[in-house]
């Protein structure tokens, strides 16, 4: 986990814009402590003016209004999170010392300006370490309170963003499932499937027609079974693809050749549910269906270190200029958005023409095993 946030400088400016509001907030404890000082001073020095108490107390509290944006920005850059908190804590404590120097200096000079006799005979250099020690507890409470409020607000914001991302991801999953169902229930798909079944019936191929009907039923059942699950085991996604490919191979008969190069070690990995179906559908629709001769679709899956690499290739005509504005881009956009939501920057998804013709869709995902690695070792 990163210990620092590169966005920290960008958050300082918005915080600085809130200094006027912070000054109003800090004026409250300044006035309260000034009143307390004034009332307490009446017992030992009748006639102690309120203005003198305000001059002593208000500036030191106003100082925190100006220091707060820098403390919050520092807290966001050095988070007290697991794995990095020792270094972050060291930085924040060092910053506390730096913040205290101007703080106690303001107290010193404000007190001298009001004629506090106990300071008039002492120099700033002499009083600095003594005042640092005297105000260390109060400074730590204020400094820690500012950091705590900042962390609470930041965690709440991140929690809300996580909720929104999760909601967005679930919406994308539902769309993917609906797209998968729509693909299977697409009029052309059903027409072609029923036409293939009728051909089998005319040929008195009862077993083949039953296999087709069973395949469609099984495909729909498996699509519904994944409802609500963001990730499934890769072998489940492969099983779904096999049902889909069985039907497509019956439709295209000898025109569709499917080559599989799937490393068994990948079958236990977690992948986004129905992540490959749109890519295979596009490969068949744009790579095979548009040509009169036979074509080939290749499925590849391998583990490369901590990465799971999945590929769908075809030997069709390739991507035409402006392909992303044609039919099929929705499925690709759906895949891209879901990967971004699930893995952020830790994934790679490319769709490009192959040197020898055809299209290659390639996914690189973090290898996430459903079984702890230690158990599988």
mmCIF file of C-alpha atoms in Angstrom:
data_model
loop_
_atom_site.group_PDB
_atom_site.id
_atom_site.type_symbol
_atom_site.label_atom_id
_atom_site.label_comp_id
_atom_site.label_asym_id
_atom_site.label_seq_id
_atom_site.Cartn_x
_atom_site.Cartn_y
_atom_site.Cartn_z
ATOM 1 C CA UNK A 1 0.000 0.000 0.000
ATOM 2 C CA UNK A 2 1.340 3.407 -0.858
ATOM 3 C CA UNK A 3 2.410 5.533 2.047
ATOM 4 C CA UNK A 4 1.959 8.807 0.311
ATOM 5 C CA UNK A 5 -0.637 10.370 -1.892
ATOM 6 C CA UNK A 6 0.592 12.188 -5.009
ATOM 7 C CA UNK A 7 -2.600 14.199 -4.943
ATOM 8 C CA UNK A 8 -1.648 15.886 -1.642
ATOM 9 C CA UNK A 9 -0.441 19.171 -3.210
ATOM 10 C CA UNK A 10 -3.689 19.415 -5.127
ATOM 11 C CA UNK A 11 -5.713 19.240 -1.913
ATOM 12 C CA UNK A 12 -3.795 22.073 -0.236
ATOM 13 C CA UNK A 13 -5.268 24.848 -2.366
ATOM 14 C CA UNK A 14 -8.917 23.928 -1.636
ATOM 15 C CA UNK A 15 -8.026 23.755 2.064
ATOM 16 C CA UNK A 16 -6.367 27.161 1.951
ATOM 17 C CA UNK A 17 -9.562 28.622 0.545
ATOM 18 C CA UNK A 18 -11.265 27.610 3.792
ATOM 19 C CA UNK A 19 -8.941 29.651 5.992
ATOM 20 C CA UNK A 20 -11.551 32.425 6.533
ATOM 21 C CA UNK A 21 -14.016 29.822 7.802
ATOM 22 C CA UNK A 22 -11.328 28.250 9.979
ATOM 23 C CA UNK A 23 -10.544 31.679 11.434
ATOM 24 C CA UNK A 24 -14.175 32.043 12.503
ATOM 25 C CA UNK A 25 -14.121 28.557 14.044
ATOM 26 C CA UNK A 26 -10.848 29.203 15.874
ATOM 27 C CA UNK A 27 -12.155 32.551 17.119
ATOM 28 C CA UNK A 28 -14.577 30.679 19.388
ATOM 29 C CA UNK A 29 -11.970 28.967 21.610
ATOM 30 C CA UNK A 30 -9.871 32.136 21.413
ATOM 31 C CA UNK A 31 -12.657 34.265 22.864
ATOM 32 C CA UNK A 32 -13.607 31.589 25.411
ATOM 33 C CA UNK A 33 -10.070 31.241 26.735
ATOM 34 C CA UNK A 34 -9.680 35.031 26.723
ATOM 35 C CA UNK A 35 -12.768 35.363 28.912
ATOM 36 C CA UNK A 36 -11.415 32.658 31.179
ATOM 37 C CA UNK A 37 -8.083 34.484 31.436
ATOM 38 C CA UNK A 38 -9.796 37.808 32.077
ATOM 39 C CA UNK A 39 -12.019 36.402 34.825
ATOM 40 C CA UNK A 40 -9.142 34.587 36.484
ATOM 41 C CA UNK A 41 -6.944 37.712 36.289
ATOM 42 C CA UNK A 42 -9.534 39.808 38.146
ATOM 43 C CA UNK A 43 -8.762 37.902 41.335
ATOM 44 C CA UNK A 44 -5.091 38.805 41.343
ATOM 45 C CA UNK A 45 -5.123 42.035 39.315
ATOM 46 C CA UNK A 46 -8.392 43.992 39.504
ATOM 47 C CA UNK A 47 -8.892 46.090 36.400
ATOM 48 C CA UNK A 48 -7.171 43.616 34.123
ATOM 49 C CA UNK A 49 -8.580 44.686 30.735
ATOM 50 C CA UNK A 50 -10.454 42.251 28.521
ATOM 51 C CA UNK A 51 -8.596 43.597 25.476
ATOM 52 C CA UNK A 52 -5.351 42.401 27.008
ATOM 53 C CA UNK A 53 -6.734 38.918 27.500
ATOM 54 C CA UNK A 54 -8.002 38.886 23.913
ATOM 55 C CA UNK A 55 -4.590 39.954 22.618
ATOM 56 C CA UNK A 56 -2.937 37.131 24.534
ATOM 57 C CA UNK A 57 -5.358 34.348 23.596
ATOM 58 C CA UNK A 58 -6.920 35.072 20.200
ATOM 59 C CA UNK A 59 -3.751 35.248 18.037
ATOM 60 C CA UNK A 60 -2.477 31.869 19.202
ATOM 61 C CA UNK A 61 -5.801 30.239 18.262
ATOM 62 C CA UNK A 62 -5.898 32.072 14.966
ATOM 63 C CA UNK A 63 -2.521 30.547 14.227
ATOM 64 C CA UNK A 64 -4.163 27.087 14.093
ATOM 65 C CA UNK A 65 -6.579 28.372 11.449
ATOM 66 C CA UNK A 66 -3.620 29.006 9.149
ATOM 67 C CA UNK A 67 -1.782 25.822 10.165
ATOM 68 C CA UNK A 68 -4.781 23.512 9.709
ATOM 69 C CA UNK A 69 -4.633 23.273 5.862
ATOM 70 C CA UNK A 70 -0.956 22.306 5.983
ATOM 71 C CA UNK A 71 -1.564 19.756 8.764
ATOM 72 C CA UNK A 72 -4.468 18.190 6.845
ATOM 73 C CA UNK A 73 -2.455 18.061 3.615
ATOM 74 C CA UNK A 74 0.441 16.461 5.489
ATOM 75 C CA UNK A 75 -1.932 13.942 7.068
ATOM 76 C CA UNK A 76 -3.262 12.931 3.657
ATOM 77 C CA UNK A 77 0.240 12.540 2.251
ATOM 78 C CA UNK A 78 1.480 10.500 5.219
ATOM 79 C CA UNK A 79 -1.367 8.229 6.232
ATOM 80 C CA UNK A 80 -1.338 6.196 9.437
ATOM 81 C CA UNK A 81 -2.129 2.963 7.635
ATOM 82 C CA UNK A 82 -0.914 -0.573 8.031
ATOM 83 C CA UNK A 83 2.598 -1.135 6.795
ATOM 84 C CA UNK A 84 3.566 2.534 6.557
ATOM 85 C CA UNK A 85 2.406 4.011 9.857
ATOM 86 C CA UNK A 86 5.866 4.012 11.594
ATOM 87 C CA UNK A 87 7.389 6.263 8.955
ATOM 88 C CA UNK A 88 4.249 8.390 8.716
ATOM 89 C CA UNK A 89 4.133 8.775 12.508
ATOM 90 C CA UNK A 90 7.770 9.859 12.581
ATOM 91 C CA UNK A 91 7.118 12.478 9.898
ATOM 92 C CA UNK A 92 3.983 13.758 11.618
ATOM 93 C CA UNK A 93 5.743 14.060 15.007
ATOM 94 C CA UNK A 94 8.601 15.941 13.397
ATOM 95 C CA UNK A 95 6.041 18.221 11.770
ATOM 96 C CA UNK A 96 4.435 18.779 15.177
ATOM 97 C CA UNK A 97 7.713 20.147 16.509
ATOM 98 C CA UNK A 98 8.004 22.418 13.474
ATOM 99 C CA UNK A 99 4.432 23.613 13.923
ATOM 100 C CA UNK A 100 4.996 24.389 17.611
ATOM 101 C CA UNK A 101 7.867 26.809 17.004
ATOM 102 C CA UNK A 102 5.746 29.594 15.469
ATOM 103 C CA UNK A 103 2.900 28.706 17.860
ATOM 104 C CA UNK A 104 4.842 29.323 21.057
ATOM 105 C CA UNK A 105 6.581 32.292 19.409
ATOM 106 C CA UNK A 106 3.200 33.955 18.892
ATOM 107 C CA UNK A 107 2.349 33.302 22.531
ATOM 108 C CA UNK A 108 5.684 34.739 23.610
ATOM 109 C CA UNK A 109 5.501 37.950 21.598
ATOM 110 C CA UNK A 110 1.793 38.484 22.295
ATOM 111 C CA UNK A 111 2.459 38.174 26.006
ATOM 112 C CA UNK A 112 5.379 40.597 25.803
ATOM 113 C CA UNK A 113 3.216 43.043 23.843
ATOM 114 C CA UNK A 114 0.701 43.061 26.690
ATOM 115 C CA UNK A 115 3.375 43.658 29.271
ATOM 116 C CA UNK A 116 3.603 40.254 30.869
ATOM 117 C CA UNK A 117 6.462 40.908 33.269
ATOM 118 C CA UNK A 118 7.577 37.294 33.492
ATOM 119 C CA UNK A 119 8.541 37.439 29.814
ATOM 120 C CA UNK A 120 9.943 40.937 29.534
ATOM 121 C CA UNK A 121 13.189 39.893 31.179
ATOM 122 C CA UNK A 122 13.625 36.719 29.140
ATOM 123 C CA UNK A 123 14.770 36.398 25.553
ATOM 124 C CA UNK A 124 12.918 34.363 22.929
ATOM 125 C CA UNK A 125 15.858 31.975 22.554
ATOM 126 C CA UNK A 126 15.864 31.296 26.267
ATOM 127 C CA UNK A 127 12.117 30.868 26.576
ATOM 128 C CA UNK A 128 11.584 28.794 23.435
ATOM 129 C CA UNK A 129 12.516 25.357 24.862
ATOM 130 C CA UNK A 130 10.677 26.072 28.102
ATOM 131 C CA UNK A 131 7.511 27.136 26.299
ATOM 132 C CA UNK A 132 7.808 24.204 23.883
ATOM 133 C CA UNK A 133 7.741 21.897 26.872
ATOM 134 C CA UNK A 134 4.944 23.810 28.591
ATOM 135 C CA UNK A 135 2.658 23.823 25.565
ATOM 136 C CA UNK A 136 3.595 20.382 24.236
ATOM 137 C CA UNK A 137 0.509 18.616 25.613
ATOM 138 C CA UNK A 138 -1.907 21.307 24.417
ATOM 139 C CA UNK A 139 -0.227 21.430 21.009
ATOM 140 C CA UNK A 140 -0.348 17.659 20.702
ATOM 141 C CA UNK A 141 -4.071 17.633 21.517
ATOM 142 C CA UNK A 142 -4.852 20.341 18.970
ATOM 143 C CA UNK A 143 -2.538 18.881 16.331
ATOM 144 C CA UNK A 144 -3.852 15.349 16.888
ATOM 145 C CA UNK A 145 -7.432 16.582 16.877
ATOM 146 C CA UNK A 146 -6.949 18.267 13.514
ATOM 147 C CA UNK A 147 -5.387 15.106 12.102
ATOM 148 C CA UNK A 148 -8.153 12.928 13.568
ATOM 149 C CA UNK A 149 -10.874 15.095 12.065
ATOM 150 C CA UNK A 150 -9.047 15.100 8.741
ATOM 151 C CA UNK A 151 -8.688 11.304 8.752
ATOM 152 C CA UNK A 152 -12.338 10.856 9.744
ATOM 153 C CA UNK A 153 -13.521 13.082 6.900
ATOM 154 C CA UNK A 154 -11.134 11.402 4.456
ATOM 155 C CA UNK A 155 -12.176 7.883 5.469
ATOM 156 C CA UNK A 156 -15.833 8.850 5.203
ATOM 157 C CA UNK A 157 -15.203 10.244 1.726
ATOM 158 C CA UNK A 158 -13.316 7.133 0.649
ATOM 159 C CA UNK A 159 -16.061 4.931 2.122
ATOM 160 C CA UNK A 160 -18.689 6.817 0.156
ATOM 161 C CA UNK A 161 -16.587 6.609 -2.999
ATOM 162 C CA UNK A 162 -16.189 2.873 -2.406
ATOM 163 C CA UNK A 163 -19.943 2.512 -2.025
ATOM 164 C CA UNK A 164 -20.526 4.432 -5.239
ATOM 165 C CA UNK A 165 -17.893 2.364 -7.059
ATOM 166 C CA UNK A 166 -19.474 -0.831 -5.752
ATOM 167 C CA UNK A 167 -22.911 0.309 -6.863
ATOM 168 C CA UNK A 168 -21.513 1.236 -10.263
ATOM 169 C CA UNK A 169 -19.783 -2.128 -10.507
ATOM 170 C CA UNK A 170 -22.956 -4.015 -9.608
ATOM 171 C CA UNK A 171 -24.809 -2.028 -12.237
ATOM 172 C CA UNK A 172 -22.169 -2.993 -14.790
ATOM 173 C CA UNK A 173 -22.466 -6.625 -13.755
ATOM 174 C CA UNK A 174 -26.214 -6.552 -14.230
ATOM 175 C CA UNK A 175 -25.692 -4.963 -17.631
ATOM 176 C CA UNK A 176 -23.179 -7.667 -18.513
ATOM 177 C CA UNK A 177 -25.625 -10.358 -17.486
ATOM 178 C CA UNK A 178 -28.401 -8.687 -19.398
ATOM 179 C CA UNK A 179 -26.138 -8.342 -22.424
ATOM 180 C CA UNK A 180 -25.232 -12.014 -22.165
ATOM 181 C CA UNK A 181 -28.877 -12.993 -21.921
ATOM 182 C CA UNK A 182 -29.766 -10.615 -24.709
ATOM 183 C CA UNK A 183 -27.061 -12.143 -26.864
ATOM 184 C CA UNK A 184 -28.506 -15.575 -26.277
ATOM 185 C CA UNK A 185 -32.047 -14.345 -26.766
ATOM 186 C CA UNK A 186 -31.135 -12.160 -29.707
ATOM 187 C CA UNK A 187 -33.668 -12.764 -32.495
ATOM 188 C CA UNK A 188 -30.924 -13.642 -34.945
ATOM 189 C CA UNK A 189 -29.329 -15.964 -32.426
ATOM 190 C CA UNK A 190 -32.639 -17.686 -31.689
ATOM 191 C CA UNK A 191 -33.584 -17.772 -35.356
ATOM 192 C CA UNK A 192 -30.269 -19.282 -36.334
ATOM 193 C CA UNK A 193 -30.366 -21.707 -33.419
ATOM 194 C CA UNK A 194 -33.914 -22.824 -34.198
ATOM 195 C CA UNK A 195 -33.041 -23.052 -37.876
ATOM 196 C CA UNK A 196 -30.063 -25.251 -37.006
ATOM 197 C CA UNK A 197 -32.332 -27.402 -34.847
ATOM 198 C CA UNK A 198 -34.880 -27.717 -37.669
ATOM 199 C CA UNK A 199 -32.108 -28.821 -40.001
ATOM 200 C CA UNK A 200 -31.079 -31.452 -37.496
ATOM 201 C CA UNK A 201 -34.688 -32.586 -37.158
ATOM 202 C CA UNK A 202 -35.074 -32.867 -40.951
ATOM 203 C CA UNK A 203 -31.922 -34.925 -40.952
ATOM 204 C CA UNK A 204 -33.546 -37.016 -38.227
ATOM 205 C CA UNK A 205 -30.575 -36.165 -36.022
ATOM 206 C CA UNK A 206 -32.554 -36.419 -32.818
ATOM 207 C CA UNK A 207 -29.488 -36.485 -30.626
ATOM 208 C CA UNK A 208 -28.099 -33.335 -32.255
ATOM 209 C CA UNK A 209 -31.362 -31.393 -31.952
ATOM 210 C CA UNK A 210 -31.727 -32.428 -28.321
ATOM 211 C CA UNK A 211 -28.138 -31.354 -27.712
ATOM 212 C CA UNK A 212 -28.869 -27.929 -29.176
ATOM 213 C CA UNK A 213 -32.003 -27.416 -27.089
ATOM 214 C CA UNK A 214 -30.221 -28.634 -23.994
ATOM 215 C CA UNK A 215 -27.312 -26.308 -24.748
ATOM 216 C CA UNK A 216 -29.557 -23.239 -24.991
ATOM 217 C CA UNK A 217 -31.335 -24.191 -21.770
ATOM 218 C CA UNK A 218 -28.055 -24.829 -19.969
ATOM 219 C CA UNK A 219 -26.597 -21.580 -21.241
ATOM 220 C CA UNK A 220 -29.486 -19.564 -19.874
ATOM 221 C CA UNK A 221 -29.369 -21.427 -16.570
ATOM 222 C CA UNK A 222 -25.668 -20.727 -16.144
ATOM 223 C CA UNK A 223 -26.114 -17.045 -17.017
ATOM 224 C CA UNK A 224 -28.797 -16.731 -14.362
ATOM 225 C CA UNK A 225 -26.677 -18.654 -11.855
ATOM 226 C CA UNK A 226 -23.985 -15.979 -11.911
ATOM 227 C CA UNK A 227 -26.441 -13.244 -10.925
ATOM 228 C CA UNK A 228 -25.114 -11.180 -8.023
ATOM 229 C CA UNK A 229 -21.545 -12.493 -8.176
ATOM 230 C CA UNK A 230 -18.922 -10.035 -9.304
ATOM 231 C CA UNK A 231 -16.271 -12.718 -9.634
ATOM 232 C CA UNK A 232 -16.418 -16.425 -10.376
ATOM 233 C CA UNK A 233 -13.852 -19.166 -10.672
ATOM 234 C CA UNK A 234 -12.319 -19.170 -14.109
ATOM 235 C CA UNK A 235 -13.496 -22.717 -14.790
ATOM 236 C CA UNK A 236 -17.085 -21.474 -14.376
ATOM 237 C CA UNK A 237 -16.511 -18.834 -17.034
ATOM 238 C CA UNK A 238 -14.921 -21.488 -19.254
ATOM 239 C CA UNK A 239 -17.902 -23.815 -18.735
ATOM 240 C CA UNK A 240 -20.228 -21.022 -19.775
ATOM 241 C CA UNK A 241 -18.145 -20.366 -22.871
ATOM 242 C CA UNK A 242 -18.165 -24.041 -23.771
ATOM 243 C CA UNK A 243 -21.974 -24.084 -23.810
ATOM 244 C CA UNK A 244 -21.996 -20.948 -25.900
ATOM 245 C CA UNK A 245 -19.393 -22.320 -28.300
ATOM 246 C CA UNK A 246 -21.231 -25.640 -28.616
ATOM 247 C CA UNK A 247 -24.249 -23.799 -29.953
ATOM 248 C CA UNK A 248 -22.188 -21.547 -32.219
ATOM 249 C CA UNK A 249 -20.244 -24.496 -33.576
ATOM 250 C CA UNK A 250 -23.507 -26.263 -34.376
ATOM 251 C CA UNK A 251 -24.666 -23.154 -36.203
ATOM 252 C CA UNK A 252 -21.458 -22.633 -38.141
ATOM 253 C CA UNK A 253 -20.618 -26.348 -38.320
ATOM 254 C CA UNK A 254 -17.264 -26.725 -40.088
ATOM 255 C CA UNK A 255 -16.775 -22.972 -40.525
ATOM 256 C CA UNK A 256 -15.921 -22.395 -36.851
ATOM 257 C CA UNK A 257 -12.839 -23.966 -35.367
ATOM 258 C CA UNK A 258 -12.143 -23.362 -31.697
ATOM 259 C CA UNK A 259 -8.631 -23.827 -30.340
ATOM 260 C CA UNK A 260 -8.133 -23.892 -26.607
ATOM 261 C CA UNK A 261 -4.829 -23.356 -24.829
ATOM 262 C CA UNK A 262 -5.900 -23.045 -21.213
ATOM 263 C CA UNK A 263 -3.405 -23.749 -18.475
ATOM 264 C CA UNK A 264 -5.157 -25.894 -15.823
ATOM 265 C CA UNK A 265 -3.397 -23.807 -13.160
ATOM 266 C CA UNK A 266 -5.621 -20.876 -14.140
ATOM 267 C CA UNK A 267 -8.949 -22.621 -13.626
ATOM 268 C CA UNK A 268 -8.992 -21.873 -9.893
ATOM 269 C CA UNK A 269 -8.386 -18.166 -10.351
ATOM 270 C CA UNK A 270 -11.072 -15.577 -9.755
ATOM 271 C CA UNK A 271 -12.192 -13.594 -12.784
ATOM 272 C CA UNK A 272 -15.059 -11.180 -13.399
ATOM 273 C CA UNK A 273 -18.136 -13.207 -14.270
ATOM 274 C CA UNK A 274 -18.973 -13.421 -17.992
ATOM 275 C CA UNK A 275 -15.856 -11.405 -18.809
ATOM 276 C CA UNK A 276 -14.857 -13.433 -21.882
ATOM 277 C CA UNK A 277 -18.258 -14.045 -23.427
ATOM 278 C CA UNK A 278 -18.573 -10.576 -25.051
ATOM 279 C CA UNK A 279 -15.052 -10.924 -26.488
ATOM 280 C CA UNK A 280 -15.757 -14.383 -27.908
ATOM 281 C CA UNK A 281 -19.082 -13.161 -29.251
ATOM 282 C CA UNK A 282 -17.346 -10.282 -31.031
ATOM 283 C CA UNK A 283 -14.687 -12.632 -32.402
ATOM 284 C CA UNK A 284 -17.378 -14.884 -33.904
ATOM 285 C CA UNK A 285 -19.646 -12.078 -35.027
ATOM 286 C CA UNK A 286 -17.011 -9.878 -36.664
ATOM 287 C CA UNK A 287 -14.275 -12.417 -37.345
ATOM 288 C CA UNK A 288 -16.166 -15.501 -38.512
ATOM 289 C CA UNK A 289 -19.741 -14.641 -39.430
ATOM 290 C CA UNK A 290 -18.690 -12.011 -41.969
ATOM 291 C CA UNK A 291 -16.677 -14.422 -44.093
ATOM 292 C CA UNK A 292 -17.751 -17.319 -46.307
ATOM 293 C CA UNK A 293 -14.819 -19.585 -45.505
ATOM 294 C CA UNK A 294 -13.868 -21.254 -42.253
ATOM 295 C CA UNK A 295 -12.376 -19.319 -39.392
ATOM 296 C CA UNK A 296 -10.725 -19.917 -36.082
ATOM 297 C CA UNK A 297 -11.178 -18.592 -32.567
ATOM 298 C CA UNK A 298 -8.457 -19.220 -30.003
ATOM 299 C CA UNK A 299 -8.844 -19.093 -26.256
ATOM 300 C CA UNK A 300 -5.662 -18.777 -24.249
ATOM 301 C CA UNK A 301 -5.178 -18.596 -20.496
ATOM 302 C CA UNK A 302 -1.904 -18.676 -18.627
ATOM 303 C CA UNK A 303 -0.390 -17.565 -15.374
ATOM 304 C CA UNK A 304 2.634 -15.304 -15.695
ATOM 305 C CA UNK A 305 3.976 -14.757 -12.195
ATOM 306 C CA UNK A 306 1.386 -12.805 -10.250
ATOM 307 C CA UNK A 307 -0.631 -12.101 -13.392
ATOM 308 C CA UNK A 308 -3.438 -13.982 -15.106
ATOM 309 C CA UNK A 309 -3.254 -13.517 -18.868
ATOM 310 C CA UNK A 310 -6.342 -14.235 -20.955
ATOM 311 C CA UNK A 311 -6.524 -13.913 -24.719
ATOM 312 C CA UNK A 312 -9.234 -14.276 -27.332
ATOM 313 C CA UNK A 313 -7.951 -14.327 -30.915
ATOM 314 C CA UNK A 314 -9.550 -14.704 -34.295
ATOM 315 C CA UNK A 315 -8.254 -14.802 -37.842
ATOM 316 C CA UNK A 316 -10.962 -12.613 -39.336
ATOM 317 C CA UNK A 317 -10.612 -9.364 -41.285
ATOM 318 C CA UNK A 318 -9.438 -7.398 -38.256
ATOM 319 C CA UNK A 319 -10.591 -4.117 -36.768
ATOM 320 C CA UNK A 320 -11.795 -1.621 -39.333
ATOM 321 C CA UNK A 321 -11.235 2.105 -38.863
ATOM 322 C CA UNK A 322 -13.928 3.449 -36.563
ATOM 323 C CA UNK A 323 -14.721 -0.014 -35.209
ATOM 324 C CA UNK A 324 -15.358 1.441 -31.780
ATOM 325 C CA UNK A 325 -18.373 3.308 -33.157
ATOM 326 C CA UNK A 326 -19.955 0.174 -34.559
ATOM 327 C CA UNK A 327 -22.046 -2.600 -33.101
ATOM 328 C CA UNK A 328 -20.067 -4.528 -30.550
ATOM 329 C CA UNK A 329 -18.426 -1.562 -28.877
ATOM 330 C CA UNK A 330 -20.946 -1.800 -26.026
ATOM 331 C CA UNK A 331 -19.641 -5.205 -25.041
ATOM 332 C CA UNK A 332 -16.044 -4.018 -25.217
ATOM 333 C CA UNK A 333 -16.856 -0.843 -23.281
ATOM 334 C CA UNK A 334 -18.614 -2.969 -20.678
ATOM 335 C CA UNK A 335 -15.553 -5.192 -20.294
ATOM 336 C CA UNK A 336 -13.274 -2.173 -20.050
ATOM 337 C CA UNK A 337 -15.423 -0.433 -17.423
ATOM 338 C CA UNK A 338 -15.800 -3.532 -15.275
ATOM 339 C CA UNK A 339 -12.059 -4.177 -15.281
ATOM 340 C CA UNK A 340 -11.388 -0.575 -14.332
ATOM 341 C CA UNK A 341 -13.870 -0.765 -11.475
ATOM 342 C CA UNK A 342 -12.538 -4.077 -10.159
ATOM 343 C CA UNK A 343 -8.797 -3.659 -10.626
ATOM 344 C CA UNK A 344 -8.119 0.045 -11.148
ATOM 345 C CA UNK A 345 -4.705 0.544 -12.683
ATOM 346 C CA UNK A 346 -3.566 -3.003 -11.917
ATOM 347 C CA UNK A 347 -4.995 -4.491 -15.102
ATOM 348 C CA UNK A 348 -4.300 -4.281 -18.817
ATOM 349 C CA UNK A 349 -6.885 -4.678 -21.545
ATOM 350 C CA UNK A 350 -5.948 -4.316 -25.183
ATOM 351 C CA UNK A 351 -7.848 -4.965 -28.391
ATOM 352 C CA UNK A 352 -5.716 -4.779 -31.506
ATOM 353 C CA UNK A 353 -5.164 -6.207 -34.957
ATOM 354 C CA UNK A 354 -2.771 -9.135 -35.234
ATOM 355 C CA UNK A 355 0.209 -8.993 -37.537
ATOM 356 C CA UNK A 356 -0.974 -12.010 -39.519
ATOM 357 C CA UNK A 357 -4.592 -10.878 -39.668
ATOM 358 C CA UNK A 358 -7.419 -11.033 -37.200
ATOM 359 C CA UNK A 359 -7.899 -9.480 -33.768
ATOM 360 C CA UNK A 360 -6.326 -10.136 -30.405
ATOM 361 C CA UNK A 361 -8.146 -9.246 -27.172
ATOM 362 C CA UNK A 362 -5.744 -9.516 -24.251
ATOM 363 C CA UNK A 363 -6.444 -9.170 -20.537
ATOM 364 C CA UNK A 364 -3.827 -9.083 -17.816
ATOM 365 C CA UNK A 365 -5.322 -9.322 -14.332
ATOM 366 C CA UNK A 366 -3.904 -9.828 -10.852
ATOM 367 C CA UNK A 367 -3.894 -13.566 -10.208
ATOM 368 C CA UNK A 368 -6.384 -14.026 -7.390
ATOM 369 C CA UNK A 369 -6.778 -17.599 -6.254
ATOM 370 C CA UNK A 370 -9.952 -18.704 -4.483
ATOM 371 C CA UNK A 371 -7.731 -21.006 -2.420
ATOM 372 C CA UNK A 372 -4.896 -19.491 -0.343
ATOM 373 C CA UNK A 373 -1.566 -19.985 -2.066
ATOM 374 C CA UNK A 374 -0.145 -21.610 1.020
ATOM 375 C CA UNK A 375 -2.708 -24.383 0.816
ATOM 376 C CA UNK A 376 -1.986 -24.998 -2.806
ATOM 377 C CA UNK A 377 1.749 -25.104 -2.298
#
